[in-house]
């Protein structure tokens, strides 16, 4: 006879303890917490119980739900916001709710109009009213220079809106990216060199030549070459470009689990291309799809080829 699964019913006091502790964690970490943070702090509660607690807090407007990359972030709601919108009419309350639902990715004013079914003149007036009360703010999106999105004033815009560390005043910092690209590759190359000089077994050497994205991030941070604060995700973006260039390989291994909130660890290693390209393949002609139709006085001509000119000027 199969043993019956024992269901443990939580008392209301335990549920209140979980709710209060989540609020405390949100207060201690103003930028927001993930489910992994809650799990590490209170491992005695099951995933289902944590979800139910979050739903209770969301339904009572004590926390709000945001998205950062692939992670869900729980953050305390600003208590002053409710006071600032109390004097507004029904339309203003609806407007606030639409913008709040957009989270930290914001919402375009035309989308606000579509969702509210209000004329554009009324939408503009209500948005300006909420802006004057400092309840919402306008943020320029890097995807369109003339496009502004609106979000709650207390929120930090998502990286998809601001462009993250790679943009300054909506301009792409190509030189900064190039410097980071080179420094990350130099660090990984040095790891390979040190591993080879250790004179250990081939497999040990190979394992020692890998570095985690956190290791590379720590190296870049200690170098002090960045004026802005970089996250591990920023460094992983740079490392991905090195992978596309064929300079680095990536390996994913099991992480430490719930202890550090990481189920997987990304490891990177500098590599040497197996085949060195010939001189012809490095020129635009070597990869040109219309190479056979290229001739003087033709529609495609070497003397008018912009790619050839840029390559020679580089």
Short mmCIF file of C-alpha atoms in Angstrom, two decimals:
data_model
loop_
_atom_site.label_atom_id
_atom_site.label_comp_id
_atom_site.label_asym_id
_atom_site.label_seq_id
_atom_site.Cartn_x
_atom_site.Cartn_y
_atom_site.Cartn_z
CA UNK A 1 0.00 0.00 0.00
CA UNK A 2 1.51 3.29 -1.13
CA UNK A 3 2.20 5.77 1.58
CA UNK A 4 -0.08 8.77 1.43
CA UNK A 5 1.60 12.14 0.97
CA UNK A 6 1.30 14.23 4.11
CA UNK A 7 0.03 17.77 3.45
CA UNK A 8 1.17 20.37 5.97
CA UNK A 9 -1.33 23.18 6.35
CA UNK A 10 0.15 26.54 7.26
CA UNK A 11 -1.52 28.51 10.03
CA UNK A 12 -2.62 32.10 9.29
CA UNK A 13 0.15 33.31 11.60
CA UNK A 14 2.79 31.60 9.44
CA UNK A 15 1.30 33.15 6.30
CA UNK A 16 1.43 36.59 7.93
CA UNK A 17 5.05 35.91 8.91
CA UNK A 18 5.92 35.15 5.28
CA UNK A 19 4.09 38.26 3.98
CA UNK A 20 5.76 40.53 6.54
CA UNK A 21 9.20 39.08 5.88
CA UNK A 22 8.83 39.65 2.12
CA UNK A 23 7.93 43.29 2.83
CA UNK A 24 10.98 43.58 5.10
CA UNK A 25 13.24 42.14 2.37
CA UNK A 26 11.81 44.63 -0.14
CA UNK A 27 12.55 47.44 2.33
CA UNK A 28 16.13 46.22 2.82
CA UNK A 29 16.68 45.95 -0.95
CA UNK A 30 14.90 48.98 -2.50
CA UNK A 31 15.80 47.96 -6.07
CA UNK A 32 13.65 44.85 -5.67
CA UNK A 33 14.04 41.16 -4.83
CA UNK A 34 13.75 37.91 -6.77
CA UNK A 35 12.13 34.64 -5.73
CA UNK A 36 15.65 33.26 -5.12
CA UNK A 37 16.19 35.91 -2.42
CA UNK A 38 12.95 34.90 -0.68
CA UNK A 39 13.86 31.20 -0.99
CA UNK A 40 17.33 31.73 0.49
CA UNK A 41 15.90 33.74 3.39
CA UNK A 42 12.99 31.36 4.16
CA UNK A 43 13.71 27.89 2.74
CA UNK A 44 10.99 26.34 4.94
CA UNK A 45 8.27 27.69 2.62
CA UNK A 46 7.46 25.86 -0.63
CA UNK A 47 7.40 27.57 -4.07
CA UNK A 48 3.58 27.43 -4.05
CA UNK A 49 3.43 29.17 -0.67
CA UNK A 50 5.81 31.88 -1.89
CA UNK A 51 3.67 32.46 -4.98
CA UNK A 52 0.52 32.71 -2.85
CA UNK A 53 2.22 35.22 -0.55
CA UNK A 54 3.32 37.37 -3.51
CA UNK A 55 -0.22 37.26 -4.93
CA UNK A 56 -1.62 38.42 -1.58
CA UNK A 57 0.80 41.35 -1.50
CA UNK A 58 0.06 42.24 -5.14
CA UNK A 59 -3.70 42.15 -4.57
CA UNK A 60 -3.37 44.47 -1.56
CA UNK A 61 -1.11 46.87 -3.53
CA UNK A 62 1.79 46.46 -1.11
CA UNK A 63 4.29 45.37 -3.77
CA UNK A 64 4.54 45.72 -7.53
CA UNK A 65 5.85 43.26 -10.12
CA UNK A 66 8.61 44.23 -12.56
CA UNK A 67 10.65 42.35 -15.14
CA UNK A 68 14.42 42.57 -15.50
CA UNK A 69 15.68 40.44 -18.36
CA UNK A 70 14.26 36.97 -17.72
CA UNK A 71 13.80 37.56 -13.97
CA UNK A 72 10.72 38.77 -12.10
CA UNK A 73 11.44 41.49 -9.53
CA UNK A 74 9.23 42.31 -6.55
CA UNK A 75 9.42 45.84 -5.23
CA UNK A 76 7.62 47.85 -2.55
CA UNK A 77 5.04 50.29 -3.85
CA UNK A 78 5.69 53.95 -3.14
CA UNK A 79 3.22 54.91 -0.35
CA UNK A 80 3.30 58.55 -1.47
CA UNK A 81 1.87 57.69 -4.89
CA UNK A 82 -1.57 56.90 -3.51
CA UNK A 83 -1.68 60.24 -1.71
CA UNK A 84 -0.61 62.14 -4.83
CA UNK A 85 -3.37 60.62 -6.98
CA UNK A 86 -6.18 60.84 -4.43
CA UNK A 87 -7.25 64.28 -5.62
CA UNK A 88 -7.44 63.18 -9.28
CA UNK A 89 -10.61 62.31 -11.15
CA UNK A 90 -11.54 58.89 -12.51
CA UNK A 91 -9.75 59.49 -15.81
CA UNK A 92 -6.52 60.35 -14.00
CA UNK A 93 -6.79 57.18 -11.90
CA UNK A 94 -7.26 55.11 -15.07
CA UNK A 95 -4.28 56.84 -16.68
CA UNK A 96 -2.12 56.09 -13.65
CA UNK A 97 -3.17 52.42 -13.67
CA UNK A 98 -2.30 52.03 -17.38
CA UNK A 99 1.17 53.52 -16.84
CA UNK A 100 1.72 51.46 -13.68
CA UNK A 101 0.85 48.24 -15.55
CA UNK A 102 3.55 49.04 -18.12
CA UNK A 103 6.22 48.59 -15.41
CA UNK A 104 9.78 49.76 -15.96
CA UNK A 105 9.59 49.32 -19.74
CA UNK A 106 7.19 52.23 -19.93
CA UNK A 107 4.41 52.88 -22.41
CA UNK A 108 4.17 55.13 -25.48
CA UNK A 109 1.57 57.90 -25.37
CA UNK A 110 -0.28 56.50 -28.39
CA UNK A 111 -0.59 53.15 -26.63
CA UNK A 112 -1.98 54.99 -23.58
CA UNK A 113 -4.58 56.56 -25.85
CA UNK A 114 -5.52 53.15 -27.31
CA UNK A 115 -5.90 51.51 -23.89
CA UNK A 116 -7.79 54.42 -22.31
CA UNK A 117 -10.08 55.15 -25.31
CA UNK A 118 -9.64 58.87 -24.59
CA UNK A 119 -8.95 61.62 -27.16
CA UNK A 120 -5.29 62.60 -27.55
CA UNK A 121 -5.90 66.08 -26.13
CA UNK A 122 -7.30 64.55 -22.92
CA UNK A 123 -4.41 62.05 -22.73
CA UNK A 124 -1.81 64.82 -23.08
CA UNK A 125 -3.52 66.86 -20.37
CA UNK A 126 -3.71 63.94 -17.93
CA UNK A 127 -0.10 62.91 -18.56
CA UNK A 128 1.09 66.48 -17.90
CA UNK A 129 -0.97 66.56 -14.70
CA UNK A 130 0.64 63.34 -13.42
CA UNK A 131 4.09 64.60 -14.44
CA UNK A 132 3.55 67.85 -12.53
CA UNK A 133 2.66 65.82 -9.43
CA UNK A 134 5.91 63.86 -9.95
CA UNK A 135 3.98 60.59 -10.02
CA UNK A 136 5.22 59.60 -13.50
CA UNK A 137 8.19 60.53 -15.68
CA UNK A 138 9.05 60.53 -19.38
CA UNK A 139 12.09 58.57 -20.58
CA UNK A 140 13.60 58.70 -24.08
CA UNK A 141 13.94 55.30 -25.72
CA UNK A 142 17.15 54.33 -27.54
CA UNK A 143 15.06 52.45 -30.11
CA UNK A 144 13.64 55.74 -31.41
CA UNK A 145 15.27 59.11 -30.70
CA UNK A 146 11.99 61.05 -30.81
CA UNK A 147 9.94 58.48 -28.92
CA UNK A 148 9.27 58.91 -25.19
CA UNK A 149 7.78 56.31 -22.89
CA UNK A 150 6.07 56.98 -19.57
CA UNK A 151 6.52 55.07 -16.33
CA UNK A 152 6.17 55.61 -12.59
CA UNK A 153 8.67 58.15 -11.25
CA UNK A 154 10.01 55.69 -8.67
CA UNK A 155 11.06 53.09 -11.25
CA UNK A 156 14.47 52.55 -12.81
CA UNK A 157 14.02 52.22 -16.61
CA UNK A 158 14.64 48.82 -18.15
CA UNK A 159 17.87 48.32 -20.12
CA UNK A 160 15.86 47.87 -23.32
CA UNK A 161 14.71 51.49 -22.92
CA UNK A 162 17.97 53.19 -21.93
CA UNK A 163 20.38 50.90 -23.78
CA UNK A 164 22.18 50.16 -20.54
CA UNK A 165 25.85 50.95 -20.13
CA UNK A 166 26.47 51.09 -23.90
CA UNK A 167 24.56 54.32 -24.46
CA UNK A 168 25.17 57.88 -23.30
CA UNK A 169 22.50 60.46 -24.16
CA UNK A 170 21.15 57.95 -26.73
CA UNK A 171 24.55 57.74 -28.46
CA UNK A 172 26.18 54.32 -28.75
CA UNK A 173 29.59 54.31 -27.03
CA UNK A 174 31.48 52.29 -29.66
CA UNK A 175 34.96 53.20 -28.34
CA UNK A 176 34.04 52.17 -24.80
CA UNK A 177 32.68 48.84 -26.07
CA UNK A 178 35.87 48.25 -28.08
CA UNK A 179 38.07 48.90 -25.01
CA UNK A 180 36.01 46.48 -22.91
CA UNK A 181 36.11 43.94 -25.72
CA UNK A 182 39.91 44.06 -25.84
CA UNK A 183 40.38 43.97 -22.05
CA UNK A 184 38.05 40.99 -21.61
CA UNK A 185 39.92 39.10 -24.33
CA UNK A 186 43.30 40.00 -22.80
CA UNK A 187 42.16 38.63 -19.45
CA UNK A 188 41.00 35.34 -20.97
CA UNK A 189 44.23 35.04 -22.98
CA UNK A 190 46.22 35.51 -19.78
CA UNK A 191 44.21 32.72 -18.11
CA UNK A 192 45.13 30.37 -20.96
CA UNK A 193 48.81 31.37 -20.72
CA UNK A 194 48.95 30.79 -16.95
CA UNK A 195 47.22 27.43 -17.34
CA UNK A 196 49.82 26.30 -19.92
CA UNK A 197 52.71 27.45 -17.73
CA UNK A 198 51.44 25.36 -14.82
CA UNK A 199 52.82 22.19 -16.51
CA UNK A 200 49.85 20.19 -15.25
CA UNK A 201 47.87 17.53 -17.09
CA UNK A 202 46.11 18.60 -20.33
CA UNK A 203 42.60 18.29 -18.85
CA UNK A 204 43.59 20.23 -15.74
CA UNK A 205 45.17 22.92 -17.93
CA UNK A 206 42.01 23.21 -20.00
CA UNK A 207 39.75 23.52 -16.96
CA UNK A 208 42.06 26.13 -15.42
CA UNK A 209 41.95 28.23 -18.61
CA UNK A 210 38.21 28.89 -18.21
CA UNK A 211 36.92 31.95 -16.35
CA UNK A 212 33.39 32.69 -15.23
CA UNK A 213 31.61 35.88 -16.27
CA UNK A 214 31.83 36.96 -12.62
CA UNK A 215 35.63 36.56 -12.74
CA UNK A 216 35.84 38.74 -15.85
CA UNK A 217 33.44 41.28 -14.31
CA UNK A 218 35.61 41.50 -11.18
CA UNK A 219 38.72 42.05 -13.33
CA UNK A 220 37.09 44.85 -15.33
CA UNK A 221 35.74 46.47 -12.16
CA UNK A 222 39.18 46.45 -10.53
CA UNK A 223 40.72 47.96 -13.67
CA UNK A 224 38.55 51.03 -13.19
CA UNK A 225 38.18 51.72 -16.92
CA UNK A 226 34.40 52.20 -16.73
CA UNK A 227 32.82 55.41 -15.44
CA UNK A 228 29.44 53.69 -15.17
CA UNK A 229 28.56 50.76 -12.95
CA UNK A 230 28.63 47.53 -14.95
CA UNK A 231 26.68 44.39 -14.11
CA UNK A 232 27.71 40.81 -14.83
CA UNK A 233 25.09 40.78 -17.61
CA UNK A 234 26.92 43.69 -19.30
CA UNK A 235 30.17 41.73 -19.32
CA UNK A 236 28.37 38.67 -20.69
CA UNK A 237 27.16 40.82 -23.59
CA UNK A 238 30.77 41.77 -24.37
CA UNK A 239 31.88 38.14 -24.07
CA UNK A 240 29.14 37.12 -26.49
CA UNK A 241 30.61 39.48 -29.12
CA UNK A 242 33.97 37.72 -28.67
CA UNK A 243 32.23 34.39 -29.26
CA UNK A 244 30.71 35.73 -32.49
CA UNK A 245 34.20 36.86 -33.56
CA UNK A 246 35.50 33.32 -33.03
CA UNK A 247 37.92 34.41 -30.30
CA UNK A 248 36.21 32.84 -27.29
CA UNK A 249 34.23 29.70 -26.50
CA UNK A 250 31.56 29.28 -23.82
CA UNK A 251 30.71 26.37 -21.57
CA UNK A 252 27.79 26.13 -19.13
CA UNK A 253 28.15 24.07 -15.96
CA UNK A 254 25.95 23.42 -12.93
CA UNK A 255 26.17 26.13 -10.29
CA UNK A 256 25.85 26.14 -6.55
CA UNK A 257 22.06 25.90 -6.57
CA UNK A 258 19.90 27.70 -4.03
CA UNK A 259 22.86 28.76 -1.91
CA UNK A 260 23.85 31.49 -4.35
CA UNK A 261 20.73 31.70 -6.49
CA UNK A 262 22.62 30.43 -9.55
CA UNK A 263 21.56 27.10 -11.09
CA UNK A 264 24.09 27.46 -13.94
CA UNK A 265 27.48 29.13 -14.34
CA UNK A 266 28.77 30.46 -17.67
CA UNK A 267 32.46 29.82 -18.29
CA UNK A 268 34.56 31.44 -21.04
CA UNK A 269 37.91 30.56 -22.61
CA UNK A 270 40.09 32.25 -25.23
CA UNK A 271 40.71 30.07 -28.28
CA UNK A 272 42.95 30.11 -31.36
CA UNK A 273 41.20 29.77 -34.74
CA UNK A 274 41.84 26.35 -36.29
CA UNK A 275 42.17 27.84 -39.79
CA UNK A 276 43.86 31.18 -40.42
CA UNK A 277 42.14 33.14 -43.18
CA UNK A 278 44.17 33.92 -46.27
CA UNK A 279 44.87 37.50 -47.34
CA UNK A 280 42.18 37.32 -50.02
CA UNK A 281 39.50 36.27 -47.50
CA UNK A 282 40.35 39.29 -45.33
CA UNK A 283 39.58 41.64 -48.21
CA UNK A 284 36.00 42.59 -49.19
CA UNK A 285 36.40 40.66 -52.47
CA UNK A 286 36.91 37.38 -50.61
CA UNK A 287 33.40 37.41 -49.16
CA UNK A 288 31.57 39.51 -51.78
CA UNK A 289 28.38 37.76 -53.03
CA UNK A 290 28.55 39.59 -56.41
CA UNK A 291 32.27 39.04 -56.96
CA UNK A 292 31.71 37.39 -60.38
CA UNK A 293 29.75 40.38 -61.68
CA UNK A 294 32.33 42.94 -60.53
CA UNK A 295 34.30 44.59 -63.36
CA UNK A 296 35.30 48.03 -64.57
CA UNK A 297 32.52 50.06 -66.22
CA UNK A 298 29.95 47.66 -64.73
CA UNK A 299 27.18 48.32 -62.21
CA UNK A 300 29.44 46.72 -59.62
CA UNK A 301 32.95 48.06 -60.08
CA UNK A 302 36.19 47.92 -58.01
CA UNK A 303 36.74 51.64 -58.54
CA UNK A 304 33.34 52.56 -57.03
CA UNK A 305 33.20 49.85 -54.33
CA UNK A 306 32.55 51.52 -50.96
CA UNK A 307 33.58 48.39 -49.03
CA UNK A 308 36.97 48.34 -50.76
CA UNK A 309 37.49 52.04 -50.00
CA UNK A 310 36.61 51.60 -46.31
CA UNK A 311 38.89 48.55 -46.08
CA UNK A 312 41.84 50.38 -47.62
CA UNK A 313 41.28 53.44 -45.40
CA UNK A 314 41.06 51.34 -42.22
#
